[in-house]
């Protein structure tokens, strides 16, 4: 009986434009779309360190009608450091709506960047992606970094092209020992701030040190 009620409820759900934009940024970052075995459904899974609980709560609130129950806290042990770490996580219901994004962003189980990413990435999606994986290059630099270690060189180059052509950001790949990052030049700091600051929650604005932006232009 309960399963029939749940299925009836899930049949009423549809992703809103706002949720779709956030979802794209989240997938480019640390979010995952998991497909249920032998079904035509998938779900969103979010897991972040305890220090950004408010950000995870914001994501939970964004998809609140898709989630059963509050945030869940979990403790994991990392062999590399020999320490325990607390995290907050949630996952959505399995649903056909998420399968669209599983098919778009995954190939043979690996997260990828679709060739049509420019059609999906918006300022809100960029802000979500930056909150997930963005950082300041250094305290002395106005440059910004977006971690993209999960993607191939070609995929990172595609993302940089979209950032340049769609958002007018000076972006280029930056090689690291463990993969490739996107470096956004300090010359684009004001442009980036105008794009994403309106969408960022307060706890994540430490990633955007205060820059005086001339809004009169």
PDB file of C-alpha atoms in Angstrom:
ATOM      1  CA  UNK A   1       0.000   0.000   0.000  1.00  0.00           C
ATOM      2  CA  UNK A   2       2.754   2.431   0.975  1.00  0.00           C
ATOM      3  CA  UNK A   3       4.676   1.680  -2.222  1.00  0.00           C
ATOM      4  CA  UNK A   4       1.591   2.448  -4.322  1.00  0.00           C
ATOM      5  CA  UNK A   5       1.135   5.744  -2.503  1.00  0.00           C
ATOM      6  CA  UNK A   6       4.799   6.607  -3.052  1.00  0.00           C
ATOM      7  CA  UNK A   7       4.624   5.723  -6.744  1.00  0.00           C
ATOM      8  CA  UNK A   8       1.504   7.856  -7.120  1.00  0.00           C
ATOM      9  CA  UNK A   9       3.302  10.760  -5.455  1.00  0.00           C
ATOM     10  CA  UNK A  10       6.415  10.363  -7.620  1.00  0.00           C
ATOM     11  CA  UNK A  11       4.222  10.444 -10.724  1.00  0.00           C
ATOM     12  CA  UNK A  12       3.282  14.034  -9.845  1.00  0.00           C
ATOM     13  CA  UNK A  13       6.911  15.221  -9.696  1.00  0.00           C
ATOM     14  CA  UNK A  14       8.746  17.161 -12.398  1.00  0.00           C
ATOM     15  CA  UNK A  15      12.039  19.034 -12.213  1.00  0.00           C
ATOM     16  CA  UNK A  16      11.598  22.806 -12.279  1.00  0.00           C
ATOM     17  CA  UNK A  17      13.857  25.022 -14.439  1.00  0.00           C
ATOM     18  CA  UNK A  18      15.580  26.218 -11.239  1.00  0.00           C
ATOM     19  CA  UNK A  19      16.249  22.649 -10.118  1.00  0.00           C
ATOM     20  CA  UNK A  20      17.575  21.707 -13.553  1.00  0.00           C
ATOM     21  CA  UNK A  21      20.072  24.579 -13.521  1.00  0.00           C
ATOM     22  CA  UNK A  22      21.307  23.697 -10.034  1.00  0.00           C
ATOM     23  CA  UNK A  23      21.497  20.034 -11.013  1.00  0.00           C
ATOM     24  CA  UNK A  24      23.814  20.718 -13.958  1.00  0.00           C
ATOM     25  CA  UNK A  25      26.252  22.658 -11.763  1.00  0.00           C
ATOM     26  CA  UNK A  26      26.065  19.977  -9.113  1.00  0.00           C
ATOM     27  CA  UNK A  27      26.874  17.204 -11.574  1.00  0.00           C
ATOM     28  CA  UNK A  28      29.873  19.160 -12.876  1.00  0.00           C
ATOM     29  CA  UNK A  29      30.949  19.326  -9.235  1.00  0.00           C
ATOM     30  CA  UNK A  30      30.647  16.615  -6.602  1.00  0.00           C
ATOM     31  CA  UNK A  31      27.063  15.508  -7.184  1.00  0.00           C
ATOM     32  CA  UNK A  32      26.363  12.047  -8.568  1.00  0.00           C
ATOM     33  CA  UNK A  33      23.511  10.565 -10.551  1.00  0.00           C
ATOM     34  CA  UNK A  34      23.096   6.878  -9.749  1.00  0.00           C
ATOM     35  CA  UNK A  35      21.057   4.598 -11.976  1.00  0.00           C
ATOM     36  CA  UNK A  36      18.979   1.878 -10.386  1.00  0.00           C
ATOM     37  CA  UNK A  37      19.932  -1.577 -11.721  1.00  0.00           C
ATOM     38  CA  UNK A  38      17.587  -2.937 -14.381  1.00  0.00           C
ATOM     39  CA  UNK A  39      15.293   0.100 -14.241  1.00  0.00           C
ATOM     40  CA  UNK A  40      14.694   3.252 -16.252  1.00  0.00           C
ATOM     41  CA  UNK A  41      15.180   5.421 -13.187  1.00  0.00           C
ATOM     42  CA  UNK A  42      18.016   7.231 -11.455  1.00  0.00           C
ATOM     43  CA  UNK A  43      18.569   9.387  -8.385  1.00  0.00           C
ATOM     44  CA  UNK A  44      20.698  12.321  -7.267  1.00  0.00           C
ATOM     45  CA  UNK A  45      23.171  11.636  -4.458  1.00  0.00           C
ATOM     46  CA  UNK A  46      24.864  14.443  -2.527  1.00  0.00           C
ATOM     47  CA  UNK A  47      27.590  14.026   0.087  1.00  0.00           C
ATOM     48  CA  UNK A  48      29.733  16.856   1.497  1.00  0.00           C
ATOM     49  CA  UNK A  49      32.007  17.489   4.461  1.00  0.00           C
ATOM     50  CA  UNK A  50      30.374  18.598   7.714  1.00  0.00           C
ATOM     51  CA  UNK A  51      31.885  22.096   7.556  1.00  0.00           C
ATOM     52  CA  UNK A  52      29.562  23.022   4.659  1.00  0.00           C
ATOM     53  CA  UNK A  53      26.394  21.660   6.233  1.00  0.00           C
ATOM     54  CA  UNK A  54      24.474  24.850   5.335  1.00  0.00           C
ATOM     55  CA  UNK A  55      25.335  24.356   1.676  1.00  0.00           C
ATOM     56  CA  UNK A  56      24.123  20.750   1.776  1.00  0.00           C
ATOM     57  CA  UNK A  57      20.958  21.973   3.500  1.00  0.00           C
ATOM     58  CA  UNK A  58      20.455  24.518   0.696  1.00  0.00           C
ATOM     59  CA  UNK A  59      20.738  21.730  -1.863  1.00  0.00           C
ATOM     60  CA  UNK A  60      18.361  19.585   0.194  1.00  0.00           C
ATOM     61  CA  UNK A  61      15.877  22.455   0.313  1.00  0.00           C
ATOM     62  CA  UNK A  62      16.248  22.996  -3.438  1.00  0.00           C
ATOM     63  CA  UNK A  63      15.142  19.410  -4.089  1.00  0.00           C
ATOM     64  CA  UNK A  64      12.932  19.078  -1.017  1.00  0.00           C
ATOM     65  CA  UNK A  65       9.924  17.523  -2.768  1.00  0.00           C
ATOM     66  CA  UNK A  66      12.232  14.866  -4.199  1.00  0.00           C
ATOM     67  CA  UNK A  67      13.707  13.847  -0.834  1.00  0.00           C
ATOM     68  CA  UNK A  68      12.300  11.775   1.994  1.00  0.00           C
ATOM     69  CA  UNK A  69      13.492  12.895   5.401  1.00  0.00           C
ATOM     70  CA  UNK A  70      16.128  15.366   6.677  1.00  0.00           C
ATOM     71  CA  UNK A  71      19.859  15.466   6.049  1.00  0.00           C
ATOM     72  CA  UNK A  72      21.730  12.417   7.238  1.00  0.00           C
ATOM     73  CA  UNK A  73      25.067  12.608   9.037  1.00  0.00           C
ATOM     74  CA  UNK A  74      27.660   9.895   8.478  1.00  0.00           C
ATOM     75  CA  UNK A  75      31.208   9.259   9.646  1.00  0.00           C
ATOM     76  CA  UNK A  76      33.800   7.777   7.311  1.00  0.00           C
ATOM     77  CA  UNK A  77      37.353   6.575   7.912  1.00  0.00           C
ATOM     78  CA  UNK A  78      40.063   7.593   5.442  1.00  0.00           C
ATOM     79  CA  UNK A  79      42.980   5.164   5.377  1.00  0.00           C
ATOM     80  CA  UNK A  80      45.324   7.719   3.797  1.00  0.00           C
ATOM     81  CA  UNK A  81      45.104  10.036   6.814  1.00  0.00           C
ATOM     82  CA  UNK A  82      44.071   7.508   9.442  1.00  0.00           C
ATOM     83  CA  UNK A  83      41.278   9.819  10.583  1.00  0.00           C
ATOM     84  CA  UNK A  84      37.494   9.828  10.778  1.00  0.00           C
ATOM     85  CA  UNK A  85      35.531  12.503   8.925  1.00  0.00           C
ATOM     86  CA  UNK A  86      31.944  13.629   9.377  1.00  0.00           C
ATOM     87  CA  UNK A  87      29.790  14.279   6.334  1.00  0.00           C
ATOM     88  CA  UNK A  88      26.241  15.285   5.531  1.00  0.00           C
ATOM     89  CA  UNK A  89      24.365  13.593   2.751  1.00  0.00           C
ATOM     90  CA  UNK A  90      21.006  12.954   1.129  1.00  0.00           C
ATOM     91  CA  UNK A  91      19.609  11.316  -1.960  1.00  0.00           C
ATOM     92  CA  UNK A  92      16.444  11.810  -3.951  1.00  0.00           C
ATOM     93  CA  UNK A  93      13.797   9.329  -4.959  1.00  0.00           C
ATOM     94  CA  UNK A  94      14.632   7.279  -8.033  1.00  0.00           C
ATOM     95  CA  UNK A  95      12.812   8.838 -10.971  1.00  0.00           C
ATOM     96  CA  UNK A  96      12.803   9.004 -14.758  1.00  0.00           C
ATOM     97  CA  UNK A  97      13.617  12.735 -14.579  1.00  0.00           C
ATOM     98  CA  UNK A  98      17.120  12.024 -13.281  1.00  0.00           C
ATOM     99  CA  UNK A  99      17.753   9.359 -15.906  1.00  0.00           C
ATOM    100  CA  UNK A 100      17.859  12.124 -18.536  1.00  0.00           C
ATOM    101  CA  UNK A 101      20.893  13.592 -16.743  1.00  0.00           C
ATOM    102  CA  UNK A 102      22.466  10.200 -16.134  1.00  0.00           C
ATOM    103  CA  UNK A 103      22.349   9.550 -19.876  1.00  0.00           C
ATOM    104  CA  UNK A 104      23.608  13.059 -20.650  1.00  0.00           C
ATOM    105  CA  UNK A 105      26.568  13.152 -18.262  1.00  0.00           C
ATOM    106  CA  UNK A 106      27.708   9.523 -17.961  1.00  0.00           C
ATOM    107  CA  UNK A 107      29.358   7.108 -20.383  1.00  0.00           C
ATOM    108  CA  UNK A 108      30.158   3.536 -19.337  1.00  0.00           C
ATOM    109  CA  UNK A 109      29.722   4.537 -15.704  1.00  0.00           C
ATOM    110  CA  UNK A 110      32.120   7.504 -15.903  1.00  0.00           C
ATOM    111  CA  UNK A 111      31.073  11.114 -15.452  1.00  0.00           C
ATOM    112  CA  UNK A 112      31.699  13.106 -18.637  1.00  0.00           C
ATOM    113  CA  UNK A 113      31.037  16.549 -20.108  1.00  0.00           C
ATOM    114  CA  UNK A 114      28.468  16.440 -22.932  1.00  0.00           C
ATOM    115  CA  UNK A 115      29.319  18.266 -26.149  1.00  0.00           C
ATOM    116  CA  UNK A 116      26.121  20.309 -25.651  1.00  0.00           C
ATOM    117  CA  UNK A 117      27.089  21.568 -22.175  1.00  0.00           C
ATOM    118  CA  UNK A 118      26.775  25.201 -23.331  1.00  0.00           C
ATOM    119  CA  UNK A 119      23.034  24.640 -23.767  1.00  0.00           C
ATOM    120  CA  UNK A 120      22.655  23.543 -20.142  1.00  0.00           C
ATOM    121  CA  UNK A 121      25.095  25.620 -18.075  1.00  0.00           C
ATOM    122  CA  UNK A 122      23.641  28.893 -16.740  1.00  0.00           C
ATOM    123  CA  UNK A 123      24.852  31.493 -14.233  1.00  0.00           C
ATOM    124  CA  UNK A 124      22.987  29.620 -11.481  1.00  0.00           C
ATOM    125  CA  UNK A 125      24.596  26.364 -12.580  1.00  0.00           C
ATOM    126  CA  UNK A 126      28.006  28.030 -12.665  1.00  0.00           C
ATOM    127  CA  UNK A 127      27.460  29.361  -9.135  1.00  0.00           C
ATOM    128  CA  UNK A 128      26.507  25.886  -7.901  1.00  0.00           C
ATOM    129  CA  UNK A 129      29.537  24.366  -9.622  1.00  0.00           C
ATOM    130  CA  UNK A 130      31.793  27.017  -8.056  1.00  0.00           C
ATOM    131  CA  UNK A 131      30.308  26.492  -4.583  1.00  0.00           C
ATOM    132  CA  UNK A 132      31.012  22.785  -5.023  1.00  0.00           C
ATOM    133  CA  UNK A 133      34.485  22.829  -6.553  1.00  0.00           C
ATOM    134  CA  UNK A 134      35.701  26.427  -6.785  1.00  0.00           C
ATOM    135  CA  UNK A 135      38.360  28.206  -4.757  1.00  0.00           C
ATOM    136  CA  UNK A 136      40.706  31.186  -4.695  1.00  0.00           C
ATOM    137  CA  UNK A 137      44.103  30.510  -6.291  1.00  0.00           C
ATOM    138  CA  UNK A 138      45.854  32.190  -3.344  1.00  0.00           C
ATOM    139  CA  UNK A 139      45.346  35.052  -0.907  1.00  0.00           C
ATOM    140  CA  UNK A 140      47.629  37.172  -3.069  1.00  0.00           C
ATOM    141  CA  UNK A 141      45.854  36.384  -6.344  1.00  0.00           C
ATOM    142  CA  UNK A 142      42.544  37.444  -7.856  1.00  0.00           C
ATOM    143  CA  UNK A 143      42.527  34.273  -9.944  1.00  0.00           C
ATOM    144  CA  UNK A 144      39.996  31.525  -9.287  1.00  0.00           C
ATOM    145  CA  UNK A 145      40.290  27.750  -9.543  1.00  0.00           C
ATOM    146  CA  UNK A 146      37.640  25.151 -10.368  1.00  0.00           C
ATOM    147  CA  UNK A 147      38.689  21.574  -9.683  1.00  0.00           C
ATOM    148  CA  UNK A 148      37.927  19.323 -12.642  1.00  0.00           C
ATOM    149  CA  UNK A 149      40.109  16.307 -11.876  1.00  0.00           C
ATOM    150  CA  UNK A 150      37.375  13.832 -12.814  1.00  0.00           C
ATOM    151  CA  UNK A 151      37.324  15.009 -16.431  1.00  0.00           C
ATOM    152  CA  UNK A 152      39.621  14.405 -19.392  1.00  0.00           C
ATOM    153  CA  UNK A 153      41.825  17.074 -20.953  1.00  0.00           C
ATOM    154  CA  UNK A 154      39.417  17.404 -23.874  1.00  0.00           C
ATOM    155  CA  UNK A 155      36.440  17.800 -21.545  1.00  0.00           C
ATOM    156  CA  UNK A 156      38.189  20.493 -19.515  1.00  0.00           C
ATOM    157  CA  UNK A 157      39.102  22.307 -22.717  1.00  0.00           C
ATOM    158  CA  UNK A 158      35.433  22.218 -23.723  1.00  0.00           C
ATOM    159  CA  UNK A 159      34.397  23.661 -20.359  1.00  0.00           C
ATOM    160  CA  UNK A 160      36.979  26.430 -20.715  1.00  0.00           C
ATOM    161  CA  UNK A 161      35.643  27.263 -24.167  1.00  0.00           C
ATOM    162  CA  UNK A 162      32.107  27.549 -22.770  1.00  0.00           C
ATOM    163  CA  UNK A 163      33.315  29.790 -19.938  1.00  0.00           C
ATOM    164  CA  UNK A 164      35.065  32.028 -22.457  1.00  0.00           C
ATOM    165  CA  UNK A 165      32.394  32.181 -25.141  1.00  0.00           C
ATOM    166  CA  UNK A 166      29.203  32.077 -23.077  1.00  0.00           C
ATOM    167  CA  UNK A 167      30.296  33.886 -19.918  1.00  0.00           C
ATOM    168  CA  UNK A 168      33.225  36.020 -21.178  1.00  0.00           C
ATOM    169  CA  UNK A 169      35.610  34.574 -18.599  1.00  0.00           C
ATOM    170  CA  UNK A 170      39.323  34.157 -19.291  1.00  0.00           C
ATOM    171  CA  UNK A 171      39.567  30.453 -18.514  1.00  0.00           C
ATOM    172  CA  UNK A 172      42.234  27.900 -19.341  1.00  0.00           C
ATOM    173  CA  UNK A 173      43.251  24.378 -18.266  1.00  0.00           C
ATOM    174  CA  UNK A 174      45.879  24.165 -15.529  1.00  0.00           C
ATOM    175  CA  UNK A 175      47.755  20.888 -15.119  1.00  0.00           C
ATOM    176  CA  UNK A 176      48.244  19.391 -11.669  1.00  0.00           C
ATOM    177  CA  UNK A 177      49.884  16.179 -10.513  1.00  0.00           C
ATOM    178  CA  UNK A 178      46.522  14.521  -9.957  1.00  0.00           C
ATOM    179  CA  UNK A 179      44.660  15.943 -12.940  1.00  0.00           C
ATOM    180  CA  UNK A 180      43.575  19.212 -14.502  1.00  0.00           C
ATOM    181  CA  UNK A 181      41.993  22.320 -12.999  1.00  0.00           C
ATOM    182  CA  UNK A 182      40.337  25.275 -14.644  1.00  0.00           C
ATOM    183  CA  UNK A 183      42.098  28.564 -13.944  1.00  0.00           C
ATOM    184  CA  UNK A 184      40.028  31.745 -14.296  1.00  0.00           C
ATOM    185  CA  UNK A 185      42.259  34.784 -14.664  1.00  0.00           C
ATOM    186  CA  UNK A 186      42.143  37.570 -12.107  1.00  0.00           C
ATOM    187  CA  UNK A 187      41.244  39.854 -15.010  1.00  0.00           C
ATOM    188  CA  UNK A 188      37.860  38.108 -15.023  1.00  0.00           C
ATOM    189  CA  UNK A 189      37.308  38.381 -11.266  1.00  0.00           C
ATOM    190  CA  UNK A 190      34.654  41.104 -11.485  1.00  0.00           C
ATOM    191  CA  UNK A 191      32.833  39.368 -14.335  1.00  0.00           C
ATOM    192  CA  UNK A 192      32.748  36.104 -12.399  1.00  0.00           C
ATOM    193  CA  UNK A 193      31.515  37.849  -9.275  1.00  0.00           C
ATOM    194  CA  UNK A 194      28.681  39.575 -11.146  1.00  0.00           C
ATOM    195  CA  UNK A 195      27.603  36.246 -12.582  1.00  0.00           C
ATOM    196  CA  UNK A 196      27.609  34.031  -9.528  1.00  0.00           C
ATOM    197  CA  UNK A 197      27.492  36.096  -6.330  1.00  0.00           C
ATOM    198  CA  UNK A 198      23.700  36.686  -6.528  1.00  0.00           C
ATOM    199  CA  UNK A 199      23.200  32.907  -6.478  1.00  0.00           C
ATOM    200  CA  UNK A 200      25.703  31.986  -3.757  1.00  0.00           C
ATOM    201  CA  UNK A 201      24.633  31.321  -0.186  1.00  0.00           C
ATOM    202  CA  UNK A 202      26.415  33.271   2.543  1.00  0.00           C
ATOM    203  CA  UNK A 203      28.492  30.398   3.951  1.00  0.00           C
ATOM    204  CA  UNK A 204      30.110  29.811   0.551  1.00  0.00           C
ATOM    205  CA  UNK A 205      30.992  33.426  -0.226  1.00  0.00           C
ATOM    206  CA  UNK A 206      34.400  32.984   1.382  1.00  0.00           C
ATOM    207  CA  UNK A 207      35.308  31.517  -2.015  1.00  0.00           C
ATOM    208  CA  UNK A 208      34.745  34.981  -3.490  1.00  0.00           C
ATOM    209  CA  UNK A 209      36.865  37.470  -1.500  1.00  0.00           C
ATOM    210  CA  UNK A 210      35.273  40.895  -1.609  1.00  0.00           C
ATOM    211  CA  UNK A 211      35.901  42.711  -4.865  1.00  0.00           C
ATOM    212  CA  UNK A 212      34.530  46.145  -5.587  1.00  0.00           C
ATOM    213  CA  UNK A 213      32.341  45.709  -8.623  1.00  0.00           C
ATOM    214  CA  UNK A 214      31.406  48.688 -10.771  1.00  0.00           C
ATOM    215  CA  UNK A 215      27.729  48.130 -11.559  1.00  0.00           C
ATOM    216  CA  UNK A 216      27.312  51.413 -13.397  1.00  0.00           C
ATOM    217  CA  UNK A 217      28.736  50.023 -16.635  1.00  0.00           C
TER     218      UNK A 217
END
